[in-house]
Amino acid sequence: MDLESYSTLECIVVVLLIMAPAYLANTIAVLTGGRYPIDQGKMYSDGNRILGDGKTWSGLIGGTIGGMIVGYGLYFVGDQLFWGANNLTATLIFFLLSFGALFGDMTASFYKRRQNLQRGDKFAILDMYDFIFMSLLLCFIFQRDWLLSWILDGWVPLFTILVLTPFLHRGVNIIGYKIGVKNEPW
Ligand code: CTP
Ligand code: MG
């Protein structure tokens, strides 16, 4: 990936497209989720649920597959520009981005339950960054060359991810709340 040939605005759009599977995995999980809690209703030693009813297999699997489908859609429309040279690499990247987002979200829920926060309670910073952090971490571990080929290319990628994404995330959640698919606007 070479972002240098793009204007700042184009660069922001490219970064949003690259990260789209991660962003949308959570949104899709809200739609497919709600069935088969991953912790099977079990409690942790502190007496709270391990993860809670907000983390289900139907959300995890639906969101991962959904995020990957979004990736494939963009991959074929977008001329395979952003996700590496071949289909196999791209598939792995889509998986890392979308599964990573949900895994991050799940890790955050585990932490929230340990803080005595109930399902859906607000935890501002964590709710905004959990999914990005784990997506990028998985990419860093398993697709480091690809990640480093664009994320440090000027200031725009990190700015887009760290500063713009939380607003976008919030915006999508507010829409989800207004149209009735999400219980809280965060
Ligand atoms: N969801 C799901 N499985 C997942 C992720 C999300 O079923 N792995 C669904 C749940 O119905 C959840 C909704 O998407 O209620 C919104 O997700 P999120 O805001 O992450 O969950 P919360 O209900 O807020 O729960 P928590 O406090 O654990 O974040
Ligand atoms: Mg929540």
PDB file of N, CA and C and ligand atoms in Angstrom, residues 54-55 105 109 112-113 118-123 127 130 169 173 182 184-186, ligand 2:
ATOM      1  N   GLY A  54     -24.685  -9.909  26.595  1.00  0.00           N
ATOM      2  CA  GLY A  54     -24.391  -9.089  25.415  1.00  0.00           C
ATOM      3  C   GLY A  54     -23.328  -9.691  24.507  1.00  0.00           C
ATOM      4  N   LYS A  55     -22.707 -10.791  24.940  1.00  0.00           N
ATOM      5  CA  LYS A  55     -21.679 -11.440  24.115  1.00  0.00           C
ATOM      6  C   LYS A  55     -22.137 -12.855  23.783  1.00  0.00           C
ATOM      7  N   ASP A 105     -14.003  -6.346  21.771  1.00  0.00           N
ATOM      8  CA  ASP A 105     -15.270  -6.004  22.409  1.00  0.00           C
ATOM      9  C   ASP A 105     -15.575  -6.980  23.555  1.00  0.00           C
ATOM     10  N   SER A 109     -15.789  -6.488  27.615  1.00  0.00           N
ATOM     11  CA  SER A 109     -16.931  -6.907  28.437  1.00  0.00           C
ATOM     12  C   SER A 109     -16.465  -7.693  29.654  1.00  0.00           C
ATOM     13  N   LYS A 112     -15.311  -5.159  31.988  1.00  0.00           N
ATOM     14  CA  LYS A 112     -16.429  -4.384  32.554  1.00  0.00           C
ATOM     15  C   LYS A 112     -17.158  -5.178  33.646  1.00  0.00           C
ATOM     16  N   ARG A 113     -17.357  -6.474  33.396  1.00  0.00           N
ATOM     17  CA  ARG A 113     -18.039  -7.297  34.414  1.00  0.00           C
ATOM     18  C   ARG A 113     -17.213  -7.360  35.688  1.00  0.00           C
ATOM     19  N   GLN A 118     -22.875  -3.559  34.582  1.00  0.00           N
ATOM     20  CA  GLN A 118     -23.846  -4.479  33.993  1.00  0.00           C
ATOM     21  C   GLN A 118     -23.808  -4.380  32.474  1.00  0.00           C
ATOM     22  N   ARG A 119     -24.417  -5.380  31.848  1.00  0.00           N
ATOM     23  CA  ARG A 119     -24.516  -5.371  30.391  1.00  0.00           C
ATOM     24  C   ARG A 119     -25.094  -4.034  29.914  1.00  0.00           C
ATOM     25  N   GLY A 120     -24.411  -3.423  28.964  1.00  0.00           N
ATOM     26  CA  GLY A 120     -24.919  -2.185  28.396  1.00  0.00           C
ATOM     27  C   GLY A 120     -24.481  -0.932  29.123  1.00  0.00           C
ATOM     28  N   ASP A 121     -23.953  -1.085  30.347  1.00  0.00           N
ATOM     29  CA  ASP A 121     -23.466   0.110  31.038  1.00  0.00           C
ATOM     30  C   ASP A 121     -22.368   0.776  30.211  1.00  0.00           C
ATOM     31  N   LYS A 122     -22.285   2.088  30.381  1.00  0.00           N
ATOM     32  CA  LYS A 122     -21.352   2.842  29.558  1.00  0.00           C
ATOM     33  C   LYS A 122     -19.950   2.813  30.145  1.00  0.00           C
ATOM     34  N   PHE A 123     -18.969   2.698  29.256  1.00  0.00           N
ATOM     35  CA  PHE A 123     -17.576   2.768  29.682  1.00  0.00           C
ATOM     36  C   PHE A 123     -16.853   3.465  28.537  1.00  0.00           C
ATOM     37  N   ASP A 127     -15.289   1.523  25.374  1.00  0.00           N
ATOM     38  CA  ASP A 127     -16.252   1.192  24.328  1.00  0.00           C
ATOM     39  C   ASP A 127     -15.818   1.728  22.964  1.00  0.00           C
ATOM     40  N   ASP A 130     -11.848  -0.398  22.268  1.00  0.00           N
ATOM     41  CA  ASP A 130     -11.579  -1.830  22.447  1.00  0.00           C
ATOM     42  C   ASP A 130     -11.462  -2.575  21.122  1.00  0.00           C
ATOM     43  N   HIS A 169     -17.877   5.624  15.299  1.00  0.00           N
ATOM     44  CA  HIS A 169     -18.418   4.537  16.109  1.00  0.00           C
ATOM     45  C   HIS A 169     -19.651   5.023  16.870  1.00  0.00           C
ATOM     46  N   ASN A 173     -23.628   3.978  16.357  1.00  0.00           N
ATOM     47  CA  ASN A 173     -24.398   3.468  17.487  1.00  0.00           C
ATOM     48  C   ASN A 173     -25.649   4.302  17.750  1.00  0.00           C
ATOM     49  N   LYS A 182     -30.349  -1.255  18.552  1.00  0.00           N
ATOM     50  CA  LYS A 182     -29.400  -1.253  19.662  1.00  0.00           C
ATOM     51  C   LYS A 182     -30.078  -0.684  20.899  1.00  0.00           C
ATOM     52  N   GLU A 184     -28.654   0.815  23.584  1.00  0.00           N
ATOM     53  CA  GLU A 184     -28.090   2.054  24.097  1.00  0.00           C
ATOM     54  C   GLU A 184     -27.395   2.803  22.955  1.00  0.00           C
ATOM     55  N   PRO A 185     -27.339   4.145  23.063  1.00  0.00           N
ATOM     56  CA  PRO A 185     -26.680   4.901  21.992  1.00  0.00           C
ATOM     57  C   PRO A 185     -25.153   4.894  22.076  1.00  0.00           C
ATOM     58  N   TRP A 186     -24.523   3.938  22.791  1.00  0.00           N
ATOM     59  CA  TRP A 186     -23.055   3.871  22.807  1.00  0.00           C
ATOM     60  C   TRP A 186     -22.571   2.454  22.528  1.00  0.00           C
TER      61      TRP A 186
HETATM   62 MG    MG B   2     -22.255  -1.745  24.956  1.00  0.00          MG
END
